[in-house]
Each structure stands twice: as structure tokens, then as C-alpha cells.
PDB file of C-alpha atoms in Angstrom:
ATOM      1  CA  MET A   1      29.037  51.708  15.980  1.00  0.00           C
ATOM      2  CA  HIS A   2      32.202  51.707  17.208  1.00  0.00           C
ATOM      3  CA  ARG A   3      32.124  50.668  20.192  1.00  0.00           C
ATOM      4  CA  LYS A   4      29.931  47.374  19.102  1.00  0.00           C
ATOM      5  CA  ALA A   5      33.100  46.811  15.686  1.00  0.00           C
ATOM      6  CA  LEU A   6      35.279  46.672  18.970  1.00  0.00           C
ATOM      7  CA  ILE A   7      33.554  44.419  20.715  1.00  0.00           C
ATOM      8  CA  ILE A   8      33.075  41.575  17.885  1.00  0.00           C
ATOM      9  CA  LEU A   9      37.036  41.972  16.541  1.00  0.00           C
ATOM     10  CA  ALA A  10      37.982  41.468  20.198  1.00  0.00           C
ATOM     11  CA  ALA A  11      35.890  38.577  20.207  1.00  0.00           C
ATOM     12  CA  ALA A  12      37.391  37.669  17.096  1.00  0.00           C
ATOM     13  CA  ALA A  13      41.012  38.343  18.080  1.00  0.00           C
ATOM     14  CA  CYS A  14      40.535  36.165  20.836  1.00  0.00           C
ATOM     15  CA  GLY A  15      39.121  33.185  19.004  1.00  0.00           C
ATOM     16  CA  LEU A  16      35.477  33.498  20.168  1.00  0.00           C
ATOM     17  CA  ALA A  17      32.741  33.995  18.132  1.00  0.00           C
ATOM     18  CA  PRO A  18      30.436  36.976  19.547  1.00  0.00           C
ATOM     19  CA  SER A  19      26.905  36.218  20.732  1.00  0.00           C
ATOM     20  CA  PRO A  20      24.068  37.050  17.694  1.00  0.00           C
ATOM     21  CA  MET A  21      22.230  39.499  20.816  1.00  0.00           C
ATOM     22  CA  LEU A  22      25.857  40.793  21.667  1.00  0.00           C
ATOM     23  CA  ALA A  23      26.624  41.940  17.856  1.00  0.00           C
ATOM     24  CA  GLN A  24      22.913  44.094  18.291  1.00  0.00           C
ATOM     25  CA  LEU A  25      23.681  46.303  21.588  1.00  0.00           C
ATOM     26  CA  ASP A  26      23.047  49.551  20.723  1.00  0.00           C
ATOM     27  CA  ALA A  27      27.047  51.248  21.183  1.00  0.00           C
ATOM     28  CA  GLY A  28      25.927  53.951  23.449  1.00  0.00           C
ATOM     29  CA  ALA A  29      24.147  51.132  26.134  1.00  0.00           C
ATOM     30  CA  GLY A  30      27.648  49.370  26.871  1.00  0.00           C
ATOM     31  CA  ALA A  31      27.987  47.095  29.776  1.00  0.00           C
ATOM     32  CA  ASP A  32      24.888  47.793  31.159  1.00  0.00           C
ATOM     33  CA  ALA A  33      23.267  46.924  28.275  1.00  0.00           C
ATOM     34  CA  GLU A  34      24.751  43.382  28.409  1.00  0.00           C
ATOM     35  CA  ALA A  35      24.046  42.894  31.640  1.00  0.00           C
ATOM     36  CA  VAL A  36      20.534  42.999  30.503  1.00  0.00           C
ATOM     37  CA  LEU A  37      20.825  40.983  27.923  1.00  0.00           C
ATOM     38  CA  GLN A  38      22.405  38.952  30.192  1.00  0.00           C
ATOM     39  CA  VAL A  39      19.338  38.527  32.429  1.00  0.00           C
ATOM     40  CA  VAL A  40      17.299  37.430  29.456  1.00  0.00           C
ATOM     41  CA  GLU A  41      19.299  34.920  28.656  1.00  0.00           C
ATOM     42  CA  ASP A  42      19.658  32.983  32.412  1.00  0.00           C
ATOM     43  CA  LEU A  43      15.534  33.584  32.225  1.00  0.00           C
ATOM     44  CA  PHE A  44      15.671  31.311  29.134  1.00  0.00           C
ATOM     45  CA  ASP A  45      18.772  29.072  30.639  1.00  0.00           C
ATOM     46  CA  ALA A  46      16.750  28.973  33.477  1.00  0.00           C
ATOM     47  CA  MET A  47      14.122  27.445  31.766  1.00  0.00           C
ATOM     48  CA  ARG A  48      14.972  24.595  29.632  1.00  0.00           C
ATOM     49  CA  ALA A  49      17.148  23.404  33.113  1.00  0.00           C
ATOM     50  CA  LYS A  50      13.888  23.821  35.466  1.00  0.00           C
ATOM     51  CA  ASP A  51      16.008  26.107  37.944  1.00  0.00           C
ATOM     52  CA  GLY A  52      14.182  27.696  40.362  1.00  0.00           C
ATOM     53  CA  GLU A  53      16.219  29.515  42.104  1.00  0.00           C
ATOM     54  CA  THR A  54      17.847  31.391  39.209  1.00  0.00           C
ATOM     55  CA  LEU A  55      14.010  32.030  38.033  1.00  0.00           C
ATOM     56  CA  GLU A  56      13.413  33.358  41.458  1.00  0.00           C
ATOM     57  CA  ARG A  57      16.353  35.548  41.935  1.00  0.00           C
ATOM     58  CA  ILE A  58      16.019  36.916  38.018  1.00  0.00           C
ATOM     59  CA  PHE A  59      12.333  37.884  38.597  1.00  0.00           C
ATOM     60  CA  HIS A  60      11.446  41.050  40.826  1.00  0.00           C
ATOM     61  CA  PRO A  61       8.617  40.155  43.888  1.00  0.00           C
ATOM     62  CA  ASN A  62       5.992  42.313  42.193  1.00  0.00           C
ATOM     63  CA  THR A  63       6.760  41.111  38.210  1.00  0.00           C
ATOM     64  CA  ARG A  64       3.968  41.323  35.741  1.00  0.00           C
ATOM     65  CA  LEU A  65       3.374  38.440  32.709  1.00  0.00           C
ATOM     66  CA  ILE A  66       1.197  40.155  30.239  1.00  0.00           C
ATOM     67  CA  THR A  67      -0.041  38.534  27.195  1.00  0.00           C
ATOM     68  CA  ALA A  68      -1.014  40.397  24.336  1.00  0.00           C
ATOM     69  CA  GLY A  69      -3.320  37.845  22.286  1.00  0.00           C
ATOM     70  CA  THR A  70      -6.820  36.968  21.128  1.00  0.00           C
ATOM     71  CA  ASP A  71      -9.460  35.223  22.583  1.00  0.00           C
ATOM     72  CA  ALA A  72     -11.151  32.563  20.639  1.00  0.00           C
ATOM     73  CA  ASP A  73     -13.403  34.537  18.536  1.00  0.00           C
ATOM     74  CA  GLY A  74     -10.679  36.164  17.169  1.00  0.00           C
ATOM     75  CA  VAL A  75     -11.400  39.662  19.502  1.00  0.00           C
ATOM     76  CA  PRO A  76      -7.708  41.442  20.884  1.00  0.00           C
ATOM     77  CA  GLU A  77      -7.586  40.966  24.182  1.00  0.00           C
ATOM     78  CA  VAL A  78      -4.404  41.931  27.062  1.00  0.00           C
ATOM     79  CA  THR A  79      -4.095  38.789  29.967  1.00  0.00           C
ATOM     80  CA  GLU A  80      -1.530  39.144  32.881  1.00  0.00           C
ATOM     81  CA  ILE A  81      -0.383  36.075  35.069  1.00  0.00           C
ATOM     82  CA  PRO A  82       1.518  36.401  38.402  1.00  0.00           C
ATOM     83  CA  ILE A  83       5.078  35.382  37.587  1.00  0.00           C
ATOM     84  CA  SER A  84       4.829  32.568  40.859  1.00  0.00           C
ATOM     85  CA  ARG A  85       2.328  30.664  38.570  1.00  0.00           C
ATOM     86  CA  PHE A  86       4.626  31.528  35.360  1.00  0.00           C
ATOM     87  CA  ILE A  87       7.843  29.748  37.000  1.00  0.00           C
ATOM     88  CA  SER A  88       5.400  27.277  38.835  1.00  0.00           C
ATOM     89  CA  SER A  89       4.695  25.580  35.593  1.00  0.00           C
ATOM     90  CA  VAL A  90       7.840  26.049  33.880  1.00  0.00           C
ATOM     91  CA  LEU A  91       9.280  24.098  36.802  1.00  0.00           C
ATOM     92  CA  VAL A  92       6.326  21.272  36.675  1.00  0.00           C
ATOM     93  CA  SER A  93       6.679  20.799  33.263  1.00  0.00           C
ATOM     94  CA  SER A  94       7.133  18.037  31.892  1.00  0.00           C
ATOM     95  CA  SER A  95       8.551  18.885  28.918  1.00  0.00           C
ATOM     96  CA  TYR A  96      11.817  20.540  27.739  1.00  0.00           C
ATOM     97  CA  LEU A  97      10.713  24.279  26.954  1.00  0.00           C
ATOM     98  CA  ASP A  98      13.390  26.114  24.502  1.00  0.00           C
ATOM     99  CA  GLU A  99      12.631  29.965  23.585  1.00  0.00           C
ATOM    100  CA  ARG A 100      15.122  30.649  21.221  1.00  0.00           C
ATOM    101  CA  ILE A 101      15.607  34.895  20.644  1.00  0.00           C
ATOM    102  CA  TYR A 102      16.666  37.055  18.139  1.00  0.00           C
ATOM    103  CA  ASN A 103      17.234  40.340  17.137  1.00  0.00           C
ATOM    104  CA  PRO A 104      17.035  42.218  20.349  1.00  0.00           C
ATOM    105  CA  VAL A 105      16.757  45.844  20.614  1.00  0.00           C
ATOM    106  CA  VAL A 106      17.719  46.528  24.509  1.00  0.00           C
ATOM    107  CA  GLN A 107      17.717  50.360  25.578  1.00  0.00           C
ATOM    108  CA  ILE A 108      18.950  51.814  28.933  1.00  0.00           C
ATOM    109  CA  ASN A 109      18.352  55.002  30.786  1.00  0.00           C
ATOM    110  CA  ASN A 110      19.901  55.000  33.944  1.00  0.00           C
ATOM    111  CA  ASN A 111      18.512  52.193  36.451  1.00  0.00           C
ATOM    112  CA  LEU A 112      15.742  51.565  34.073  1.00  0.00           C
ATOM    113  CA  GLY A 113      16.057  48.627  30.588  1.00  0.00           C
ATOM    114  CA  THR A 114      14.122  47.564  27.859  1.00  0.00           C
ATOM    115  CA  VAL A 115      14.769  44.698  25.641  1.00  0.00           C
ATOM    116  CA  TRP A 116      12.332  44.100  23.013  1.00  0.00           C
ATOM    117  CA  VAL A 117      13.303  40.419  21.030  1.00  0.00           C
ATOM    118  CA  GLU A 118      11.567  38.266  18.662  1.00  0.00           C
ATOM    119  CA  TYR A 119      11.487  34.641  19.664  1.00  0.00           C
ATOM    120  CA  ASP A 120      10.368  31.224  18.518  1.00  0.00           C
ATOM    121  CA  PHE A 121       9.258  28.767  21.307  1.00  0.00           C
ATOM    122  CA  PHE A 122       9.754  24.810  21.230  1.00  0.00           C
ATOM    123  CA  ALA A 123       7.856  21.944  23.772  1.00  0.00           C
ATOM    124  CA  ASP A 124      10.330  18.447  23.274  1.00  0.00           C
ATOM    125  CA  GLY A 125      12.130  20.106  19.959  1.00  0.00           C
ATOM    126  CA  GLU A 126       8.664  21.098  18.704  1.00  0.00           C
ATOM    127  CA  PHE A 127       8.095  24.438  17.284  1.00  0.00           C
ATOM    128  CA  SER A 128       4.612  25.417  19.236  1.00  0.00           C
ATOM    129  CA  HIS A 129       4.266  29.410  18.708  1.00  0.00           C
ATOM    130  CA  CYS A 130       6.455  32.346  17.565  1.00  0.00           C
ATOM    131  CA  GLY A 131       6.314  36.323  18.640  1.00  0.00           C
ATOM    132  CA  ALA A 132       7.748  38.847  20.886  1.00  0.00           C
ATOM    133  CA  ASP A 133       8.590  39.620  24.049  1.00  0.00           C
ATOM    134  CA  ALA A 134       9.112  43.158  25.442  1.00  0.00           C
ATOM    135  CA  PHE A 135      11.328  42.959  28.899  1.00  0.00           C
ATOM    136  CA  MET A 136      11.176  45.721  31.505  1.00  0.00           C
ATOM    137  CA  MET A 137      13.935  45.743  33.325  1.00  0.00           C
ATOM    138  CA  GLY A 138      15.027  47.787  36.508  1.00  0.00           C
ATOM    139  CA  ARG A 139      18.108  48.334  38.971  1.00  0.00           C
ATOM    140  CA  SER A 140      18.470  47.547  42.466  1.00  0.00           C
ATOM    141  CA  ALA A 141      20.795  47.059  44.701  1.00  0.00           C
ATOM    142  CA  ASP A 142      20.506  43.410  43.972  1.00  0.00           C
ATOM    143  CA  GLY A 143      21.281  44.001  40.524  1.00  0.00           C
ATOM    144  CA  TRP A 144      19.231  44.187  37.426  1.00  0.00           C
ATOM    145  CA  GLN A 145      15.733  42.626  37.245  1.00  0.00           C
ATOM    146  CA  ILE A 146      12.781  41.637  35.318  1.00  0.00           C
ATOM    147  CA  VAL A 147       9.960  43.523  36.480  1.00  0.00           C
ATOM    148  CA  GLN A 148       7.667  42.748  33.505  1.00  0.00           C
ATOM    149  CA  ILE A 149       7.318  40.491  30.169  1.00  0.00           C
ATOM    150  CA  ALA A 150       4.770  41.738  27.856  1.00  0.00           C
ATOM    151  CA  HIS A 151       4.275  38.869  24.598  1.00  0.00           C
ATOM    152  CA  THR A 152       3.063  37.544  21.781  1.00  0.00           C
ATOM    153  CA  MET A 153       2.153  34.006  20.507  1.00  0.00           C
ATOM    154  CA  VAL A 154       1.561  33.526  17.062  1.00  0.00           C
ATOM    155  CA  ARG A 155       1.157  30.108  16.098  1.00  0.00           C
ATOM    156  CA  GLU A 156       0.882  30.351  12.137  1.00  0.00           C
ATOM    157  CA  GLY A 157       2.644  32.711   9.776  1.00  0.00           C
ATOM    158  CA  CYS A 158       6.405  32.862  11.869  1.00  0.00           C
ATOM    159  CA  PRO A 159       9.703  32.987  10.483  1.00  0.00           C
ATOM    160  CA  GLU A 160      11.091  30.206   9.058  1.00  0.00           C
ATOM    161  CA  ARG A 161      14.619  30.607  11.161  1.00  0.00           C
ATOM    162  CA  GLY A 162      16.154  26.859  10.912  1.00  0.00           C
ATOM    163  CA  GLY A 163      14.978  26.137  14.608  1.00  0.00           C
TER     164      GLY A 163
END
């Protein structure tokens, strides 16, 4: 707890507002937690900018994207799409894609990291859905990369966050 307070106080002393996500990091995870969370932030920045180079860099080549949802009849289902299809859909989308994240929980153990985060998703400034993202991260010689994303998508009953 003390490390988190020191980071926030240091940022305040420098006249910087701490990132809302920085304040949520587990004090024991340190710089690795910050680096893992930065990869998640880079993902959403790259989506907004339609930056294919960054998207290719932050995803491990074998990354899986899983959606835990329900089918048209309300039956729970889990689906997977190739990460290449996800990247292509972001790059060709005519919409401005803006995923805003809240309340991240970062855990690190050696070269494995996880980030659990709530999100709201907007397309061209219009609310689309909310949910939770669960990122599995791996560290290689190239640094931290996303190796799996699992997420939910909810269209009703989302929290009001002033988006």
C-alpha cells in the first residue's frame, strides 16, 4: 500500500495527475504491473488510431480472442476469433472505436501477467456495450505481449460512468 501512495504523491508533487489505472496497481507488482497495464492502454490507443503496427507488436502471434456471451436464444456460449481477424476489423472499420477501461486488477508472477478490467465501448461517440476484459500477458525477449483476451459484452444494465 505504501508504494502506491508514494507513486501518487510523487506524481502530485510533480504537478502530474496520476492515471486512474496507476492508482489501482497492486503495490507488490511494481514496474512489471505498470508495463503490463501499459500494453493494455496501448491496445486501446491503437484501436482509436487504427494503428496496425502497434496492434501487430502487442499481440503474440498465437493470441486468442474469446467472447463469453449468449446466443440468440439466451444460451451461454463461448466463441473464439483469430486475432488477425480482430486486427483487420479494427483497421477497416469506418467508425471511431473507443474502449474506456475502469478498475483494473493487475497480477504478475515472473513472466506471466493478468489484467482484469471493466470497460465501456463506444463507436463514433455512441455507447455500444459494456463488459469485462480478462487479459493474459506473457513476457518474452520482445517484452510483454497479449497472449489471450477473454471478454463479455453486455448491452443493457451497464453502469453509468459519465461516458
